[in-house]
Amino acid sequence: MDLSADLRIELPEDALALLSILDTAGFEAWAVGGFVRDALLGRACSDIDIACSAMWADTKRVCERAGLRTHETGVAHGTITVICGDSAFEVTTFRSDGQYKDGRHPDSVSFVSSIEEDLARRDFTINAMAWRPDRGLVDPFGGKADIELGVIRAVGDPHQRFAEDALRILRACRFSAELGYAIEPCTYQGMLENKGLLSKISAERVTHELQKLLLGPHAGDALLGCVDALSAVLPELVAMKGFDQQTPYHIFDVLEHTARVVDGVPPYPLARWAALFHDMGKPACFFKDEHGTGHFYGHAAVSVPIARGIMQRLTFSNAFIDRVLALVRRHDDVVPANPKAVKRMLARLGGDTELFAALCDLKRGDARGQSPKFSGPRIALADDLQRTLEEIIAADEAFTVKSLAINGRDVMRLGVAQGPEIGEALAQLLDAVIDGEVANLAPDLEEYVLRNVIGKSFSKKLPKSVDGMGEGA
Ligand code: ATP
Ligand code: MG
């Protein structure tokens, strides 16, 4: 890409004002890191970090004298947050770092006098640039050239840099997914040599990076290219790598299929995590028939506990885990695109229409990752399912117990005993409404309960001989 001009870099006014306040007080302040990288790439950047020659207490004094609010957000590491206009900026004293045991903050820091020394502590060349309007770009490690090449390269000795902080291994994979960049071979080797240290990194940090990776526009390539590094946090990928499916439906191994499905679903967490997990049970379910064709019967159900284990390890909320697992469990279910079948599936998904739409996304993505010989009709079916869902929502049709015209209290009033029978009766009613056996109107539903629910459970509970008498009566 052409980066002939650093002119692309334009600092927002609030940031310029803050740099100027620090400058006027005799300090040297620079925009650094992600902001500079993203500005050169022409990408919007959410946060602007500032590196400054002032010690944090001096930054605080100068900013407060200029009427700005400050917060002591990380003073042990030389960082304060300054509110300037509508924006918050992290201002950090030029520093060089010791070890990062928590993968977030170095255990010890020493303050240094130049921006170049500060840039040397940063992880990758593309993240180790600084900029200010009067001096332009400072790029001691060739970050701009690496952006042009599309390469992620460690600053300094890769082995040492990943040994200092293993989180950088996942950051490299994540930047590869976000930017579509290759990881420079010595850098990748340094990642592999240190991947065992990832066990020291907190689950929250690992999850944060993995999710950013999965949401990246090049997530599939990053999964394939970085699998041997990622396997330290996702050992479940190992069985998928190179696992030949030996079926005409697939032209890719399980890992490459999964990577394509991840790319084939829209970039939101529910769909991308479900895509990552959906076929993890395949290697365990594989067998070959007498013709030499591979099969994976029941693999969706086997993927579920594997996915649950990973998500619990990664400390996801139970609510999110349940939704992802529902998609994994159902991804291969046959759902014809007719209202009855869609409503039945909706009922199974607890009436969660968003989850059903995600299931359509997953089915579409799954088809895209299969042999093109078979994917066309499967993609069309997923499209039809989505349309049917939209029609059901637009027509306000019943597909949850809640949307029935009578509720549990009504059912009890009609004579169904308190307890699990109430739920069963309502589920039976919902099935009947979905199947068109009864209209969703209170009198019709009540009559249905009296005839089919109470009548049946009464006859079911009576001893045989009495049952017979009952029928004759
Ligand atoms: P983004 O904000 O898009 O996630 P970023 O590169 O800006 O990416 P931040 O966590 O905001 O990431 O970090 C800001 C800068 O701090 C980085 O650009 C990099 O220079 C440096 N940095 C962050 N984490 C590390 C680390 N673990 N090791 C070395 N330098 C780091
Ligand atoms: Mg950032």
Coordinates of C-alpha atoms and ligand atoms in Angstrom, one line a residue:
M1 CA 0.0 0.0 0.0
D2 CA 1.1 3.6 -0.7
L3 CA 2.1 5.4 2.5
S4 CA 4.0 8.1 0.7
A5 CA 2.6 10.7 3.0
D6 CA 2.5 10.7 6.7
L7 CA 0.0 13.5 5.8
R8 CA -2.6 10.9 6.3
I9 CA -2.1 11.4 10.0
E10 CA -4.5 13.9 11.4
L11 CA -4.8 14.3 15.1
P12 CA -8.2 15.3 16.5
E13 CA -8.3 18.8 18.0
D14 CA -8.6 17.6 21.6
A15 CA -5.4 15.6 21.1
L16 CA -3.6 18.5 19.5
A17 CA -4.6 20.8 22.4
L18 CA -3.3 18.3 24.9
L19 CA 0.1 18.0 23.1
S20 CA 0.4 21.7 23.0
I21 CA -0.3 22.1 26.7
L22 CA 2.4 19.6 27.5
D23 CA 4.8 21.2 25.0
T24 CA 4.3 24.7 26.3
A25 CA 5.2 23.4 29.8
G26 CA 8.5 22.2 28.3
F27 CA 7.7 18.5 27.9
E28 CA 7.8 16.4 24.7
A29 CA 4.6 14.5 23.9
W30 CA 3.8 12.1 21.1
A31 CA 0.9 10.2 19.8
V32 CA 2.1 6.5 19.8
G33 CA 1.2 2.9 19.1
G34 CA -2.1 1.8 17.7
F35 CA -3.2 5.3 16.8
V36 CA -0.2 5.9 14.5
R37 CA -0.5 2.4 13.0
D38 CA -4.2 2.9 12.3
A39 CA -3.8 6.4 10.9
L40 CA -1.2 5.1 8.4
L41 CA -3.6 2.4 7.4
G42 CA -6.4 4.9 7.1
R43 CA -8.4 3.1 9.8
A44 CA -10.4 4.8 12.6
C45 CA -8.8 4.3 16.0
S46 CA -10.8 4.2 19.1
D47 CA -8.2 5.4 21.6
I48 CA -5.2 7.7 21.3
D49 CA -2.3 7.0 23.6
I50 CA 0.3 9.7 24.3
A51 CA 3.9 9.1 25.4
C52 CA 5.4 12.0 27.2
S53 CA 8.8 13.0 28.7
A54 CA 7.1 14.3 31.9
M55 CA 6.8 12.2 35.0
W56 CA 3.1 11.4 35.7
A57 CA 2.9 13.8 38.6
D58 CA 4.2 16.6 36.4
T59 CA 1.7 15.7 33.6
K60 CA -1.1 15.8 36.2
R61 CA 0.0 19.2 37.6
V62 CA 0.4 20.8 34.1
C63 CA -2.9 19.5 32.9
E64 CA -4.9 20.5 36.0
R65 CA -3.4 23.9 35.8
A66 CA -4.8 24.1 32.3
G67 CA -8.2 23.2 33.7
L68 CA -8.3 19.6 32.5
R69 CA -9.5 16.7 34.7
T70 CA -7.1 13.8 35.4
H71 CA -7.4 10.3 36.8
E72 CA -4.5 8.3 38.3
T73 CA -5.3 5.2 36.3
G74 CA -1.9 3.5 36.3
V75 CA 0.6 5.6 38.0
A76 CA 2.8 2.7 39.1
H77 CA 3.5 2.4 35.3
G78 CA 3.6 6.1 34.7
T79 CA 0.1 6.4 33.2
I80 CA -2.6 8.9 34.0
T81 CA -5.8 9.6 32.1
V82 CA -6.5 13.1 31.0
I83 CA -9.9 14.3 29.9
C84 CA -9.6 16.9 27.2
G85 CA -12.8 18.1 25.5
D86 CA -14.9 15.0 25.0
S87 CA -12.0 12.6 24.9
A88 CA -10.0 10.7 27.4
F89 CA -6.3 10.2 26.7
E90 CA -3.8 7.9 28.4
V91 CA -0.6 9.8 28.9
T92 CA 2.3 7.6 29.8
T93 CA 5.9 8.7 30.8
F94 CA 8.5 7.4 28.3
R95 CA 9.5 4.1 29.8
S96 CA 11.1 0.8 29.3
D97 CA 9.5 -2.3 30.7
G98 CA 10.5 -5.4 32.8
Q99 CA 8.5 -8.6 32.8
Y100 CA 4.7 -8.6 32.2
K101 CA 3.5 -11.3 34.6
D102 CA -0.2 -10.4 34.1
G103 CA 0.3 -9.8 30.4
R104 CA -1.0 -6.3 30.9
H105 CA 1.3 -4.4 33.1
P106 CA 5.0 -4.9 33.5
D107 CA 6.1 -5.9 37.0
S108 CA 8.7 -3.1 37.0
V109 CA 9.3 -0.1 34.8
S110 CA 12.1 2.3 34.4
F111 CA 11.6 5.7 33.0
V112 CA 13.7 6.7 30.0
S113 CA 14.5 10.0 28.4
S114 CA 13.7 9.6 24.7
I115 CA 10.7 8.5 22.5
E116 CA 13.0 6.1 20.7
E117 CA 13.8 4.2 23.9
D118 CA 10.1 4.1 24.7
L119 CA 9.2 2.7 21.3
A120 CA 11.8 -0.1 21.9
R121 CA 9.5 -1.7 24.6
R122 CA 6.6 -2.1 22.2
D123 CA 5.6 -5.4 20.7
F124 CA 5.6 -5.2 16.9
T125 CA 7.2 -2.8 14.5
I126 CA 3.8 -1.6 13.3
N127 CA 3.0 -0.7 16.9
A128 CA 6.3 1.0 17.6
M129 CA 5.9 4.3 15.8
A130 CA 5.3 7.8 17.2
W131 CA 4.0 11.0 15.5
R132 CA 3.6 14.6 16.3
P133 CA 2.6 17.4 13.9
D134 CA 5.9 19.4 14.0
R135 CA 8.3 16.4 13.8
G136 CA 6.3 13.9 11.8
L137 CA 6.9 10.2 12.1
V138 CA 9.4 8.5 14.4
D139 CA 9.8 4.9 13.1
P140 CA 13.1 3.4 14.4
F141 CA 12.2 -0.2 13.6
G142 CA 10.7 0.1 10.1
G143 CA 7.0 -0.1 11.1
K144 CA 5.9 1.8 8.0
A145 CA 7.8 -0.5 5.7
D146 CA 6.2 -3.5 7.4
I147 CA 2.8 -2.0 6.9
E148 CA 3.7 -1.7 3.2
L149 CA 4.9 -5.3 3.2
G150 CA 2.0 -6.5 5.3
V151 CA 4.2 -8.1 7.9
I152 CA 4.0 -8.5 11.7
R153 CA 7.5 -8.4 13.0
A154 CA 8.7 -8.4 16.6
V155 CA 10.7 -5.4 17.8
G156 CA 14.1 -6.7 18.8
D157 CA 14.9 -10.4 19.5
P158 CA 11.6 -12.3 19.0
H159 CA 12.4 -15.1 21.5
Q160 CA 13.2 -12.6 24.2
R161 CA 10.1 -10.5 23.5
F162 CA 7.7 -13.4 23.7
A163 CA 9.5 -14.8 26.7
E164 CA 9.0 -11.4 28.5
D165 CA 5.2 -11.4 27.7
A166 CA 3.5 -14.4 26.2
L167 CA 0.3 -12.3 25.6
R168 CA 2.2 -10.9 22.6
I169 CA 1.9 -14.3 20.9
L170 CA -1.9 -13.9 20.8
R171 CA -1.6 -10.3 19.9
A172 CA 0.4 -11.3 16.8
C173 CA -2.3 -13.8 15.8
R174 CA -4.9 -11.2 16.4
F175 CA -3.2 -8.5 14.3
S176 CA -2.8 -11.1 11.6
A177 CA -6.6 -11.7 11.7
E178 CA -7.4 -8.0 11.8
L179 CA -5.0 -6.8 9.1
G180 CA -4.5 -9.9 6.9
Y181 CA -0.7 -9.7 7.5
A182 CA 1.7 -12.6 7.5
I183 CA 3.8 -13.1 10.6
E184 CA 7.5 -12.8 9.8
P185 CA 9.2 -16.3 10.1
C186 CA 11.6 -15.5 12.9
T187 CA 8.8 -13.8 14.8
Y188 CA 6.6 -16.9 14.4
Q189 CA 9.4 -19.1 15.5
G190 CA 9.8 -17.0 18.7
M191 CA 6.0 -17.4 19.2
L192 CA 6.3 -21.2 19.0
E193 CA 9.3 -21.4 21.3
N194 CA 7.4 -19.5 24.0
K195 CA 3.8 -20.7 23.5
G196 CA 4.0 -22.9 26.7
L197 CA 4.1 -19.6 28.6
L198 CA 0.6 -18.8 27.6
S199 CA -0.6 -20.9 30.5
K200 CA 0.5 -18.0 32.7
I201 CA -1.8 -15.5 31.0
S202 CA -5.2 -14.8 32.6
A203 CA -8.2 -16.4 30.9
E204 CA -9.7 -12.9 30.5
R205 CA -6.8 -11.6 28.5
V206 CA -6.7 -14.8 26.3
T207 CA -10.4 -14.5 25.6
H208 CA -10.1 -10.8 24.8
E209 CA -7.4 -11.5 22.1
L210 CA -9.1 -14.7 20.8
Q211 CA -12.4 -12.8 20.3
K212 CA -10.7 -10.0 18.5
L213 CA -9.0 -12.6 16.3
L214 CA -12.3 -14.3 15.5
L215 CA -14.0 -11.0 14.7
G216 CA -11.2 -10.0 12.3
P217 CA -11.8 -9.8 8.5
H218 CA -9.0 -12.4 8.0
A219 CA -9.8 -14.7 10.9
G220 CA -9.9 -17.8 8.8
D221 CA -6.4 -17.3 7.4
A222 CA -5.1 -16.4 10.9
L223 CA -6.5 -19.6 12.4
L224 CA -4.8 -21.7 9.7
G225 CA -1.6 -19.7 9.7
C226 CA -1.3 -19.5 13.5
V227 CA -2.8 -22.9 14.5
D228 CA 0.5 -24.2 16.0
A229 CA 0.7 -21.1 18.2
L230 CA -3.0 -21.0 19.1
S231 CA -2.9 -24.7 20.0
A232 CA -1.4 -23.7 23.4
V233 CA -4.7 -22.0 24.3
L234 CA -7.0 -24.1 22.1
P235 CA -5.5 -27.6 22.1
E236 CA -8.7 -28.8 20.6
L237 CA -7.5 -27.4 17.2
V238 CA -4.8 -30.1 17.0
A239 CA -7.1 -32.9 16.2
M240 CA -8.8 -30.8 13.5
K241 CA -5.6 -29.8 11.7
G242 CA -5.1 -32.0 8.6
F243 CA -8.1 -34.2 9.5
D244 CA -9.2 -35.5 6.0
Q245 CA -13.0 -35.8 5.9
Q246 CA -13.1 -38.3 3.1
T247 CA -16.5 -37.3 1.9
P248 CA -17.7 -35.8 -1.3
Y249 CA -19.4 -33.0 0.6
H250 CA -16.0 -31.6 1.7
I251 CA -12.9 -30.5 -0.1
F252 CA -11.1 -29.2 3.0
D253 CA -9.9 -30.8 6.2
V254 CA -11.8 -30.1 9.4
L255 CA -9.6 -27.2 10.4
E256 CA -9.7 -25.5 7.0
H257 CA -13.4 -26.1 6.7
T258 CA -13.8 -24.5 10.1
A259 CA -11.7 -21.5 9.1
R260 CA -13.9 -21.0 6.1
V261 CA -17.0 -21.2 8.1
V262 CA -15.7 -18.6 10.5
D263 CA -15.1 -16.3 7.6
G264 CA -18.4 -17.3 6.1
V265 CA -20.5 -16.1 9.0
P266 CA -20.9 -12.4 9.8
P267 CA -18.5 -10.9 12.4
Y268 CA -20.4 -11.0 15.6
P269 CA -19.3 -13.0 18.6
L270 CA -22.2 -15.5 18.8
A271 CA -21.8 -16.6 15.2
R272 CA -18.0 -16.6 15.1
W273 CA -17.6 -18.7 18.3
A274 CA -20.2 -21.1 17.2
A275 CA -18.5 -21.4 13.8
L276 CA -15.2 -22.2 15.5
F277 CA -16.7 -24.9 17.6
H278 CA -19.4 -26.4 15.4
D279 CA -17.3 -29.4 14.0
M280 CA -14.9 -30.0 16.9
G281 CA -16.5 -33.3 17.5
K282 CA -15.8 -34.5 14.0
P283 CA -12.5 -36.2 14.5
A284 CA -13.9 -38.2 17.4
C285 CA -17.0 -39.3 15.4
F286 CA -15.3 -40.3 12.2
F287 CA -15.7 -43.7 10.6
K288 CA -15.4 -45.0 7.1
D289 CA -18.1 -47.1 5.5
E290 CA -17.4 -50.1 3.2
H291 CA -17.0 -47.7 0.2
G292 CA -14.3 -45.7 1.9
T293 CA -16.5 -42.7 2.5
G294 CA -16.2 -40.8 5.8
H295 CA -19.1 -40.2 8.1
F296 CA -19.5 -38.2 11.4
Y297 CA -22.9 -39.2 12.7
G298 CA -23.8 -37.4 15.9
H299 CA -20.8 -35.0 15.7
A300 CA -22.8 -31.9 16.6
A301 CA -23.7 -33.4 20.0
V302 CA -20.1 -34.4 20.5
S303 CA -18.9 -30.9 19.7
V304 CA -21.1 -29.5 22.5
P305 CA -19.1 -30.7 25.5
I306 CA -15.9 -29.8 23.8
A307 CA -17.1 -26.3 23.2
R308 CA -18.5 -26.1 26.7
G309 CA -15.1 -27.0 28.2
I310 CA -13.4 -24.3 26.2
M311 CA -15.9 -21.6 27.0
Q312 CA -15.8 -22.4 30.7
R313 CA -12.1 -22.3 30.6
L314 CA -12.3 -18.9 28.8
T315 CA -14.7 -17.7 31.5
F316 CA -17.6 -16.8 29.3
S317 CA -21.0 -16.1 31.0
N318 CA -23.4 -19.0 31.3
A319 CA -25.9 -17.1 29.2
F320 CA -23.5 -16.7 26.3
I321 CA -22.3 -20.3 26.6
D322 CA -25.9 -21.6 26.4
R323 CA -26.6 -19.6 23.2
V324 CA -23.4 -20.7 21.5
L325 CA -24.0 -24.3 22.5
A326 CA -27.5 -24.2 21.2
L327 CA -26.1 -23.2 17.8
V328 CA -23.4 -25.9 17.9
R329 CA -26.0 -28.6 18.9
R330 CA -28.5 -27.5 16.1
H331 CA -26.1 -26.6 13.3
D332 CA -26.7 -29.8 11.4
D333 CA -30.4 -30.3 12.2
V334 CA -32.6 -30.6 9.2
V335 CA -35.1 -27.7 9.2
P336 CA -37.3 -27.4 6.1
A337 CA -38.2 -23.9 5.2
N338 CA -41.8 -24.1 6.2
P339 CA -43.5 -22.1 9.0
K340 CA -44.3 -25.2 11.0
A341 CA -40.8 -26.5 11.1
V342 CA -39.3 -23.1 11.7
K343 CA -41.7 -22.4 14.6
R344 CA -40.9 -25.8 16.1
M345 CA -37.2 -25.0 15.9
L346 CA -37.9 -21.6 17.4
A347 CA -39.8 -23.3 20.3
R348 CA -36.7 -25.5 20.8
L349 CA -34.5 -22.4 20.9
G350 CA -36.7 -20.9 23.7
G351 CA -38.4 -18.5 21.2
D352 CA -35.1 -16.6 20.7
T353 CA -35.5 -15.2 17.2
E354 CA -32.0 -13.7 17.3
L355 CA -30.6 -17.1 18.0
F356 CA -32.6 -18.6 15.1
A357 CA -31.2 -15.9 12.8
A358 CA -27.7 -16.8 14.0
L359 CA -28.5 -20.4 13.2
C360 CA -29.3 -19.3 9.6
D361 CA -26.0 -17.5 9.5
L362 CA -24.2 -20.6 10.7
K363 CA -25.9 -22.9 8.3
R364 CA -25.1 -20.5 5.4
G365 CA -21.5 -20.2 6.6
D366 CA -21.3 -24.0 7.0
A367 CA -22.5 -24.5 3.4
R368 CA -20.0 -21.9 2.1
G369 CA -17.2 -24.0 3.7
Q370 CA -18.3 -27.2 1.9
S371 CA -17.7 -28.5 -1.6
P372 CA -19.1 -26.0 -4.1
K373 CA -20.8 -29.0 -5.8
F374 CA -23.2 -29.2 -2.9
S375 CA -23.2 -25.8 -1.2
G376 CA -25.6 -23.9 -3.6
P377 CA -28.9 -25.6 -2.4
R378 CA -27.7 -25.5 1.2
I379 CA -27.1 -21.7 1.0
A380 CA -30.5 -21.3 -0.6
L381 CA -32.2 -23.3 2.2
A382 CA -30.6 -21.1 4.9
D383 CA -31.8 -18.0 3.0
D384 CA -35.3 -19.5 2.8
L385 CA -35.2 -20.3 6.5
Q386 CA -34.3 -16.7 7.3
R387 CA -37.1 -15.4 5.1
T388 CA -39.6 -17.7 6.8
L389 CA -38.5 -16.5 10.2
E390 CA -39.0 -12.9 9.1
E391 CA -42.5 -13.7 7.9
I392 CA -43.4 -15.5 11.2
I393 CA -42.1 -12.5 13.2
A394 CA -44.0 -10.0 10.9
A395 CA -47.2 -12.1 11.3
D396 CA -46.8 -12.1 15.1
E397 CA -47.4 -15.9 15.1
A398 CA -47.1 -18.0 18.3
F399 CA -43.9 -19.9 18.8
T400 CA -43.4 -19.5 22.5
V401 CA -45.5 -20.7 25.4
K402 CA -45.6 -17.0 26.5
S403 CA -47.3 -16.0 23.2
L404 CA -50.2 -18.5 23.9
A405 CA -53.6 -16.9 24.5
I406 CA -53.8 -18.7 27.9
N407 CA -51.2 -19.2 30.6
G408 CA -50.3 -21.6 33.4
R409 CA -52.9 -20.2 35.8
D410 CA -55.7 -20.7 33.2
V411 CA -54.5 -24.3 32.6
M412 CA -54.6 -24.9 36.4
R413 CA -58.0 -23.4 36.7
L414 CA -59.2 -25.9 34.0
G415 CA -58.1 -28.8 36.3
V416 CA -54.5 -29.6 35.4
A417 CA -52.6 -30.4 38.6
Q418 CA -50.0 -27.9 39.9
G419 CA -46.4 -29.0 39.1
P420 CA -44.6 -30.1 36.0
E421 CA -47.9 -31.0 34.4
I422 CA -48.6 -27.3 33.8
G423 CA -45.4 -26.9 31.7
E424 CA -46.1 -30.1 29.8
A425 CA -49.6 -29.0 29.1
L426 CA -48.5 -25.6 27.8
A427 CA -45.8 -27.3 25.6
Q428 CA -48.4 -29.6 24.2
L429 CA -50.7 -26.6 23.5
L430 CA -47.9 -24.8 21.7
D431 CA -47.2 -27.8 19.5
A432 CA -50.9 -28.0 18.7
V433 CA -51.0 -24.3 17.8
I434 CA -47.9 -24.6 15.6
D435 CA -49.3 -27.7 13.9
G436 CA -52.5 -25.8 13.2
E437 CA -54.6 -28.2 15.2
V438 CA -56.0 -25.4 17.3
A439 CA -56.3 -21.6 16.9
N440 CA -54.4 -19.4 19.4
L441 CA -57.6 -18.1 20.9
A442 CA -58.5 -18.5 24.6
P443 CA -61.8 -20.4 24.2
D444 CA -60.3 -22.8 21.6
L445 CA -57.2 -23.4 23.7
E446 CA -59.4 -24.1 26.8
E447 CA -61.5 -26.5 24.9
Y448 CA -58.3 -28.2 23.7
V449 CA -57.0 -28.5 27.2
L450 CA -60.3 -30.1 28.4
R451 CA -60.4 -32.5 25.6
N452 CA -56.9 -33.5 24.9
V453 CA -54.8 -32.7 27.9
I454 CA -57.1 -33.4 30.9
G455 CA -58.9 -36.2 29.1
K456 CA -55.7 -37.9 28.1
S457 CA -53.8 -37.5 31.4
F458 CA -57.0 -38.7 33.2
S459 CA -57.1 -41.9 31.1
K460 CA -53.4 -42.3 31.3
K461 CA -53.4 -42.4 35.1
L462 CA -56.4 -44.7 35.6
P463 CA -55.8 -48.4 36.0
K464 CA -56.5 -50.5 32.9
S465 CA -59.8 -51.9 34.1
V466 CA -61.1 -48.6 35.3
D467 CA -59.8 -47.1 32.0
G468 CA -62.1 -49.4 30.2
M469 CA -65.0 -48.5 32.3
G470 CA -64.2 -44.8 31.7
E471 CA -64.4 -45.3 28.0
G472 CA -67.7 -46.9 28.2
A473 CA -69.1 -44.1 30.3
Ligands
ATP1 P1 -6.0 -2.0 19.7 O1 -6.2 -0.8 20.6 O2 -6.5 -1.8 18.3 O3 -6.5 -3.2 20.3 P2 -3.2 -1.5 20.2 O4 -2.0 -1.9 19.5 O5 -3.5 0.0 20.2 O6 -4.4 -2.3 19.5 P3 -3.3 -1.4 23.0 O7 -3.6 -2.5 24.0 O8 -4.2 -0.2 22.9 O9 -3.2 -2.1 21.6 O10 -1.8 -0.9 23.3 C1 -1.3 0.3 22.8 C2 0.1 0.2 22.4 O11 0.9 -0.3 23.6 C3 0.4 -0.9 21.3 O12 0.2 -0.3 20.1 C4 1.8 -1.2 21.6 O13 2.7 -0.2 21.2 C5 1.9 -1.2 23.1 N1 1.5 -2.5 23.7 C6 0.3 -3.0 24.1 N2 0.4 -4.2 24.6 C7 1.7 -4.5 24.6 C8 2.4 -5.7 25.0 N3 1.8 -6.7 25.6 N4 3.8 -5.7 24.8 C9 4.4 -4.6 24.3 N5 3.8 -3.5 23.8 C10 2.4 -3.5 24.0
MG2 MG -5.1 0.9 21.3

